[in-house]
XYZ file of C-alpha atoms in Angstrom:
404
model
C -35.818 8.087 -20.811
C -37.269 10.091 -17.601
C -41.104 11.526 -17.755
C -39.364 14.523 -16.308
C -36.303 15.236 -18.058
C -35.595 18.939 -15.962
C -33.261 19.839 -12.891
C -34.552 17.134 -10.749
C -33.502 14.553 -13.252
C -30.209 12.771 -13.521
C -30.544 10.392 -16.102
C -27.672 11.772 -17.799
C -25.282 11.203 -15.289
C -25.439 7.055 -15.624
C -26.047 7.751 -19.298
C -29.273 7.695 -20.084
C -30.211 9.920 -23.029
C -32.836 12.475 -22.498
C -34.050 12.162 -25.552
C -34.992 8.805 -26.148
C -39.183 8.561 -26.071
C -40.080 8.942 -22.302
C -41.811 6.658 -19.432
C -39.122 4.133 -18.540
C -38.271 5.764 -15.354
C -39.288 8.587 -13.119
C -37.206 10.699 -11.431
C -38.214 13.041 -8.664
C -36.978 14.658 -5.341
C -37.742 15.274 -1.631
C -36.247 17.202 0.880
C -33.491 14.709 1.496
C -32.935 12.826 -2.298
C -33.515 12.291 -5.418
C -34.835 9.411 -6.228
C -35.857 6.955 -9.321
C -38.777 4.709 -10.053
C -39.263 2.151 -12.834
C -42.779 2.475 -14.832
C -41.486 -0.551 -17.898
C -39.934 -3.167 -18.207
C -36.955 -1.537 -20.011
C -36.893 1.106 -17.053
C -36.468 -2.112 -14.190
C -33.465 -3.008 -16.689
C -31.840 0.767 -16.775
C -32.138 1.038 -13.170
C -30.571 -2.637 -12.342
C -27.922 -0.839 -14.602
C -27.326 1.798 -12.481
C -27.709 -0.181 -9.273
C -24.056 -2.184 -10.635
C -22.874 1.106 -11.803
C -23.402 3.010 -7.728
C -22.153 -0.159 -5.757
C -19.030 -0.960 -8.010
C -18.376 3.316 -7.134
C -19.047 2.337 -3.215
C -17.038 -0.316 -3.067
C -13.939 1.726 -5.187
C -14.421 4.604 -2.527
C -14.535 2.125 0.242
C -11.585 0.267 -0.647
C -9.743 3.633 -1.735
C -10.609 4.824 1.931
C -9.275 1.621 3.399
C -6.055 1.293 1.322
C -5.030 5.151 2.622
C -5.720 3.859 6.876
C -3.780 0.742 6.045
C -0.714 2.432 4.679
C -1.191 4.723 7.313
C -1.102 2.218 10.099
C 1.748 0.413 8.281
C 3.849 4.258 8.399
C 3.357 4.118 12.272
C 4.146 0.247 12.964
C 0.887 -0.592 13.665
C 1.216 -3.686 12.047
C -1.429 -5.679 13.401
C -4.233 -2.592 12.946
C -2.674 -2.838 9.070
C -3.428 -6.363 9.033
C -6.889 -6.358 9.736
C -7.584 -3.495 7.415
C -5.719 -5.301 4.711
C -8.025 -7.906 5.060
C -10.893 -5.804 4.954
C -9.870 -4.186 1.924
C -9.440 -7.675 0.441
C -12.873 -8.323 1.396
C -14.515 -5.207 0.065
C -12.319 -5.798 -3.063
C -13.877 -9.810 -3.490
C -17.214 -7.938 -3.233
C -16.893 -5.437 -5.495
C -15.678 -8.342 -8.068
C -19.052 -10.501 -7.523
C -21.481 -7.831 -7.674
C -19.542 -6.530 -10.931
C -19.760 -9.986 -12.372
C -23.640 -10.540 -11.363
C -25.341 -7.155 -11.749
C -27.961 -7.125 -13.779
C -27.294 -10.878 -15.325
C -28.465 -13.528 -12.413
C -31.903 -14.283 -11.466
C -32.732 -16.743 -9.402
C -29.577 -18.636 -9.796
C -27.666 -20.897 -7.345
C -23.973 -21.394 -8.102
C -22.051 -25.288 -6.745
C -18.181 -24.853 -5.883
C -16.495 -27.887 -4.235
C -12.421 -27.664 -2.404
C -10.795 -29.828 -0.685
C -7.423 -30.250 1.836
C -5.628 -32.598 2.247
C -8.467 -33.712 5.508
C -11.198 -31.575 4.712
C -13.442 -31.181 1.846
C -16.298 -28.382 1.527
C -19.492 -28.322 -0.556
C -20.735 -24.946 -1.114
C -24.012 -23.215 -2.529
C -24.376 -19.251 -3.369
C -27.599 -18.037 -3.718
C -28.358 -15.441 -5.857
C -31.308 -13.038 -6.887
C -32.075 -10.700 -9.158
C -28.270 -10.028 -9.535
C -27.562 -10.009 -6.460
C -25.651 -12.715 -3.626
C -28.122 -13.237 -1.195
C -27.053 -15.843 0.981
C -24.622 -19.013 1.372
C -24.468 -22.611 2.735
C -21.897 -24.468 3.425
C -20.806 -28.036 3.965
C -17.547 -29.228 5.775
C -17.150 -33.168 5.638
C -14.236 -34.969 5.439
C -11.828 -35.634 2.192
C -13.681 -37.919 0.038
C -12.585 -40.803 -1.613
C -14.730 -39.979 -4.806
C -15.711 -35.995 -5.423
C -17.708 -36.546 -7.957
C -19.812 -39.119 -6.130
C -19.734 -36.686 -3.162
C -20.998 -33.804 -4.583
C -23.470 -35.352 -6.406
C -24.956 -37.229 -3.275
C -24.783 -33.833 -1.309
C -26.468 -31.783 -4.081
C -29.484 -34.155 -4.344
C -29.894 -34.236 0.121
C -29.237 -30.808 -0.416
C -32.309 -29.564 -2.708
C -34.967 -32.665 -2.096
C -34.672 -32.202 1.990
C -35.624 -28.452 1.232
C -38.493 -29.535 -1.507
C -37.313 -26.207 -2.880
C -35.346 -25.020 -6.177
C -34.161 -22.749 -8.356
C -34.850 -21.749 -11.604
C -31.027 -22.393 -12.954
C -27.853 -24.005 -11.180
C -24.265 -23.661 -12.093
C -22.518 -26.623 -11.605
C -18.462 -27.299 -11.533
C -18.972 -30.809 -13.387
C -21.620 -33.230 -14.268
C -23.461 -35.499 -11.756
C -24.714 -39.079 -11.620
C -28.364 -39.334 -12.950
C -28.614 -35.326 -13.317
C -31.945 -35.848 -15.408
C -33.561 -37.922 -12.642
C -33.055 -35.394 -9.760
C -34.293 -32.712 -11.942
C -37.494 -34.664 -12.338
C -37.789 -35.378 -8.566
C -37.450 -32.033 -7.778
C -40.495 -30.780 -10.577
C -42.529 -33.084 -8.517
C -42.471 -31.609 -5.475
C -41.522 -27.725 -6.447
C -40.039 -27.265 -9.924
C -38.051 -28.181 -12.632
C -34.171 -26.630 -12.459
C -32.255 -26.236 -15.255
C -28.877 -27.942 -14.295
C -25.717 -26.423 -16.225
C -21.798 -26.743 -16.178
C -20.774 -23.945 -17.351
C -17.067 -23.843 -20.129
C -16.872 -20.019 -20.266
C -17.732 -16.415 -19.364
C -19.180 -15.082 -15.963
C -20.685 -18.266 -15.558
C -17.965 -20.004 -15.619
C -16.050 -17.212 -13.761
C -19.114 -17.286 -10.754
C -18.486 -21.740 -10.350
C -14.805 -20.578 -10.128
C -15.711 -17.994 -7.274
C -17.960 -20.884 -5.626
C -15.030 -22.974 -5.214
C -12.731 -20.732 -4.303
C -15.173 -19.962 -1.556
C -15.757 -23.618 -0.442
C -11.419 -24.514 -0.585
C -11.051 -21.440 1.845
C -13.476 -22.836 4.219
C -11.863 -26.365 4.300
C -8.793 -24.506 4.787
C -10.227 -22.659 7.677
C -11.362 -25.606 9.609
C -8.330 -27.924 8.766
C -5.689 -27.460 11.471
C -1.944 -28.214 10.870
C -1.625 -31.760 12.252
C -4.790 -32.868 10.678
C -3.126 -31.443 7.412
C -0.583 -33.280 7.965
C -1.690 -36.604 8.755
C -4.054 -36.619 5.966
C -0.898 -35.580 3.324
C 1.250 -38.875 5.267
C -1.838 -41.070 4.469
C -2.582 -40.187 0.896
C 0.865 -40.972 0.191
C 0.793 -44.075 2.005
C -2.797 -45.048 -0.181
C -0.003 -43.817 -3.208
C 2.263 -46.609 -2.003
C 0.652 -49.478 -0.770
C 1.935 -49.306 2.324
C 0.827 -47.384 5.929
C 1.012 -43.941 6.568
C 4.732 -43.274 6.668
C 5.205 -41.476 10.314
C 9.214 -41.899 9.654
C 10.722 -41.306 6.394
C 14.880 -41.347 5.815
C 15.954 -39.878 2.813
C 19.638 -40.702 1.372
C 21.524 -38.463 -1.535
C 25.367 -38.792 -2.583
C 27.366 -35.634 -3.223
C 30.276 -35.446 -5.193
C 33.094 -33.748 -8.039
C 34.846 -35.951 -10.026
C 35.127 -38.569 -7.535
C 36.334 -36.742 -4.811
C 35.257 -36.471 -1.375
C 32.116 -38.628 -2.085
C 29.600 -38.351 0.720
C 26.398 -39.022 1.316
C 23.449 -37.281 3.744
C 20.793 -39.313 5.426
C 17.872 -36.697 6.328
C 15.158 -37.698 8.265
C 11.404 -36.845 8.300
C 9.112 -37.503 11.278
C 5.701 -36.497 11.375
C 6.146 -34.628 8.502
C 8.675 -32.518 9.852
C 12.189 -32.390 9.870
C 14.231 -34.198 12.843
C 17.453 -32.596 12.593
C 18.384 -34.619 15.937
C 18.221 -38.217 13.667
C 20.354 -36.416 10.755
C 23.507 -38.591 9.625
C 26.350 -37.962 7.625
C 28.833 -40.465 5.655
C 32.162 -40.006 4.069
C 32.075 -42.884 1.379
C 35.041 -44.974 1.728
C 37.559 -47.242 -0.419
C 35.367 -45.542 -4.004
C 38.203 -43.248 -6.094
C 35.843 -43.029 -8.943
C 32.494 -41.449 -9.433
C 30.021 -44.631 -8.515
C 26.788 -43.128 -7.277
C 25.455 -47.018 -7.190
C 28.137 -48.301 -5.359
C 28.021 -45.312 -2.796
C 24.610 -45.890 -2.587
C 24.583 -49.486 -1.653
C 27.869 -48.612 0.444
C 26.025 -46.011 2.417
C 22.627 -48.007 2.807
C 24.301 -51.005 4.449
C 26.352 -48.976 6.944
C 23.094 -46.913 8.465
C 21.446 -50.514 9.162
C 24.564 -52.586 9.964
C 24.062 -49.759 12.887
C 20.214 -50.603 12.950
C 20.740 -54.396 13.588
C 23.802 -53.768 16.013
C 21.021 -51.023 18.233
C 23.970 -48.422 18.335
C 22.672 -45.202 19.675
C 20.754 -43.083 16.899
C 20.162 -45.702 14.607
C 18.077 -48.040 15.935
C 14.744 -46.629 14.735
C 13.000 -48.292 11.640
C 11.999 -46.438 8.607
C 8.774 -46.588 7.201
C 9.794 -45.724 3.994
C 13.255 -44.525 2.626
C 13.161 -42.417 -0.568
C 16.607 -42.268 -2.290
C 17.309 -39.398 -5.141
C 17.785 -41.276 -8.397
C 15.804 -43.372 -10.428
C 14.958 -47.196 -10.647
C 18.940 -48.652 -9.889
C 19.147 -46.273 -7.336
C 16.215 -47.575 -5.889
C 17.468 -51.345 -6.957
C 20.522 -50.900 -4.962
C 19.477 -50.088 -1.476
C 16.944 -52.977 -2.163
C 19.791 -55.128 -2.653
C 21.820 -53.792 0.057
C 18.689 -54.154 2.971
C 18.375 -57.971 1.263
C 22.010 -58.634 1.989
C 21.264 -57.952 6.124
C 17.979 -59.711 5.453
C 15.845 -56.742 5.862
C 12.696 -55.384 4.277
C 11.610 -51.726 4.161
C 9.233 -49.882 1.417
C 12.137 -47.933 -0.862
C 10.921 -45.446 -3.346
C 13.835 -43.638 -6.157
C 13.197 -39.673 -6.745
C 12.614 -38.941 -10.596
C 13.258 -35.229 -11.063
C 11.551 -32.861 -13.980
C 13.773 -30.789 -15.968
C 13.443 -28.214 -12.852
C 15.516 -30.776 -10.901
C 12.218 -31.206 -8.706
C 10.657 -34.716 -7.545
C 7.889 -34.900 -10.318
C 7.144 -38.872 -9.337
C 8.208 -41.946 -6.887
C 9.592 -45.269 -8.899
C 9.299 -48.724 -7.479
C 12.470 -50.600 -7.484
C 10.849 -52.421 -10.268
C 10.485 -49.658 -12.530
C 6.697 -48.100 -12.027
C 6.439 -44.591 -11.631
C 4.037 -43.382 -9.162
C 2.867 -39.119 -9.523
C 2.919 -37.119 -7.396
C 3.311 -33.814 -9.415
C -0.739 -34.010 -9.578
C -1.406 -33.508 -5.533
C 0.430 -30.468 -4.409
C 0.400 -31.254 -0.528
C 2.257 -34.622 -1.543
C 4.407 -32.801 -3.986
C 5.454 -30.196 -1.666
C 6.342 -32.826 1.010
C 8.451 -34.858 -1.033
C 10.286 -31.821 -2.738
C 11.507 -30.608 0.796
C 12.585 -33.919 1.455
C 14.334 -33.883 -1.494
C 15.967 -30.205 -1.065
C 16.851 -30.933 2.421
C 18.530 -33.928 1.694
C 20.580 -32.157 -0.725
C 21.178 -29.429 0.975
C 22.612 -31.244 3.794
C 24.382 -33.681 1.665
C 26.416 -30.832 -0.632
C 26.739 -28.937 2.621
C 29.269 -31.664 4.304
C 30.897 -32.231 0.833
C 31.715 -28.630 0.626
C 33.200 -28.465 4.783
C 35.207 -31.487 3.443
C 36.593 -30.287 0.461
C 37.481 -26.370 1.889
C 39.149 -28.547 4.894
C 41.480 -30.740 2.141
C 42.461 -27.747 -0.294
C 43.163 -25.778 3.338
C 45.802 -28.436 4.354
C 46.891 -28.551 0.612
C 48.060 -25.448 0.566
């Protein structure tokens, strides 16, 4: 405990008992503080303690103060002023977080974290000290064919072009020859002991690193790049090009009556509502989603081949909701007018969402593991549906209307 356990101590306040055999720490004051000095090796440890204990109570008065100005500015529609203090409490918040999680426990200690876009991928280092963040580096490259190749290349350039190291790094997974750089780096400074971590603050810090490297890609990755790099993953996916046009067909029907079908269209990524088509199945009394299928697929390019006004752009890939005979079908149906276009069926998950593509031979392609490529094709899919039970329902109202 203190050497001077007496008014100017105040030990007892972070819970250090008086009582315990003195000499860890000192406590004295001047005209402005009080203040607290180490004298063991136990005392460095007790005040580290209370170093996490004061800054996680800064940061909770901080971010208290900050909550009350942003609902403040929100109560007087000062919605942009809220904004920026919302992120600033989000900030002070992420803060508060890391120094909980690393007071006291890191020395010396630089934690990896790799994200990626769908363009951009980051490779980050934190450095930290005694407990403490110190400082961060960055690395913005683009998307990688191989991450764990990446990373491992970068990590190695990163430490051997400094000829520095430190004593311990947290790593998000294993790297080529991980044994070999360590030894190349005792020759020139010292040996680092390289560790993934599985669980606990560790674990939680490498989670924090990465988090902190996917925001940057994020930050740097503007929309178009986004979404050029989504159009050609999925074309890698395929085995085909980067699919800048994309038609989508779905039938819609009850029982077999009013059977129509939508044709949605993607360009870019986006939506063209202006290329949108819509077709009332004919001569079909009975509930044939095939036969629609192939019906409707042969009328949008007997328009193609004739060059009639909004059909006579090509496809670079048409995606049709059902599985393998869907996707059999329209093959048939483009082989009929002697044409050739990629065609991909939607397989839904119990959710009724696109979980994978399937070739019209019968291979199922995921996509469920890439979320940009997931969310892409599920809008597809819901706007193609949308549209398609849309018309059925105008149709239907209009019948039972003149029914009546």
């Amino acid at each position: 405990a203190c050497t001077k356990p007496n008014e100017t101590c105040f030990c007892t306040t972070f819970g250090i008992d008086a009582a315990e055999p003195a000499g860890d720490v000192v406590c004295y004051k001047t005209e402005d503080a009080l203040y607290m000095d180490a004298k063991t090796e136990k005392g460095e440890k007790l005040l580290k303690a209370i170093d996490g204990i004061t800054e996680e109570a800064d940061n909770k008065a901080v971010a208290e103060q900050l909550r009350g100005q942003m609902l403040s500015a929100a109560d007087n529609l000062e919605f942009e002023l809220a904004a920026s203090l919302r992120d600033r409490l989000n900030a002070v918040e992420n803060l508060g977080q890391k120094q909980l999680v690393t007071a006291g426990t890191l020395a010396d200690t630089d934690v990896v974290g790799y994200g990626e876009t769908e363009a951009k991928a980051c490779f980050a280092v934190l450095h930290f000290s005694g407990g403490n963040l110190l400082d961060k580096d960055y690395e913005v490259f683009s998307r990688p064919d191989d991450k764990l190749e990446a990373v491992s290349s970068l990590l190695k350039q990163f430490y051997l072009s400094r000829g520095i190291a430190p004593k311990r790094v947290l790593l998000p997974f294993e790297i080529d020859d991980g044994e070999l750089f360590a030894e190349l780096l005792e020759q020139q400074y010292r040996r680092p002991k390289l560790h993934v971590p599985q669980r606990g603050d560790n674990l939680r810090l490498v989670e924090l690193a990465c988090k902190n490297a996917f925001e940057e890609a994020e930050r740097v990755t503007g929309r178009e790049e986004r979404v050029s790099a989504t159009l050609t993953l999925l074309g890698k996916m395929l085995a085909i090009p980067a699919p800048k046009r994309m038609e989508s067909f779905d039938i819609s029907n009850i029982s077999g009556t009013d059977i129509v079908a939508s044709m949605v269209v993607f360009q870019e990524g986006k939506p063209k509502k202006s290329d949108y088509k819509r077709f009332k199945v004919e001569g079909l009394t009975d509930q044939d989603d095939y036969a629609s299928m192939r019906q409707v697929v042969t009328r949008r390019f007997v328009h193609y081949k004739a060059g009639d006004k909004g059909f006579d752009e090509a496809p670079d890939l048409l995606l049709i909701d059902g599985g393998v005979t869907h996707a059999k079908v329209a093959v048939a149906a483009l082989q009929e007018l002697n044409l050739s276009f990629p065609v991909f069926g939607m397989v839904k998950d119990d959710r009724h969402r696109t979980r994978a593509l399937v070739t019209p031979e019968g291979e199922e392609i995921r996509i469920d593991n890439n979320q940009a490529i997931f969310s892409l094709i599920g809008q597809i899919q819901e706007e193609t549906h949308r549209f398609a039970i849309t018309y059925h329902r105008q149709l239907r109202s209009k019948r039972l209307r003149y029914s009546e």
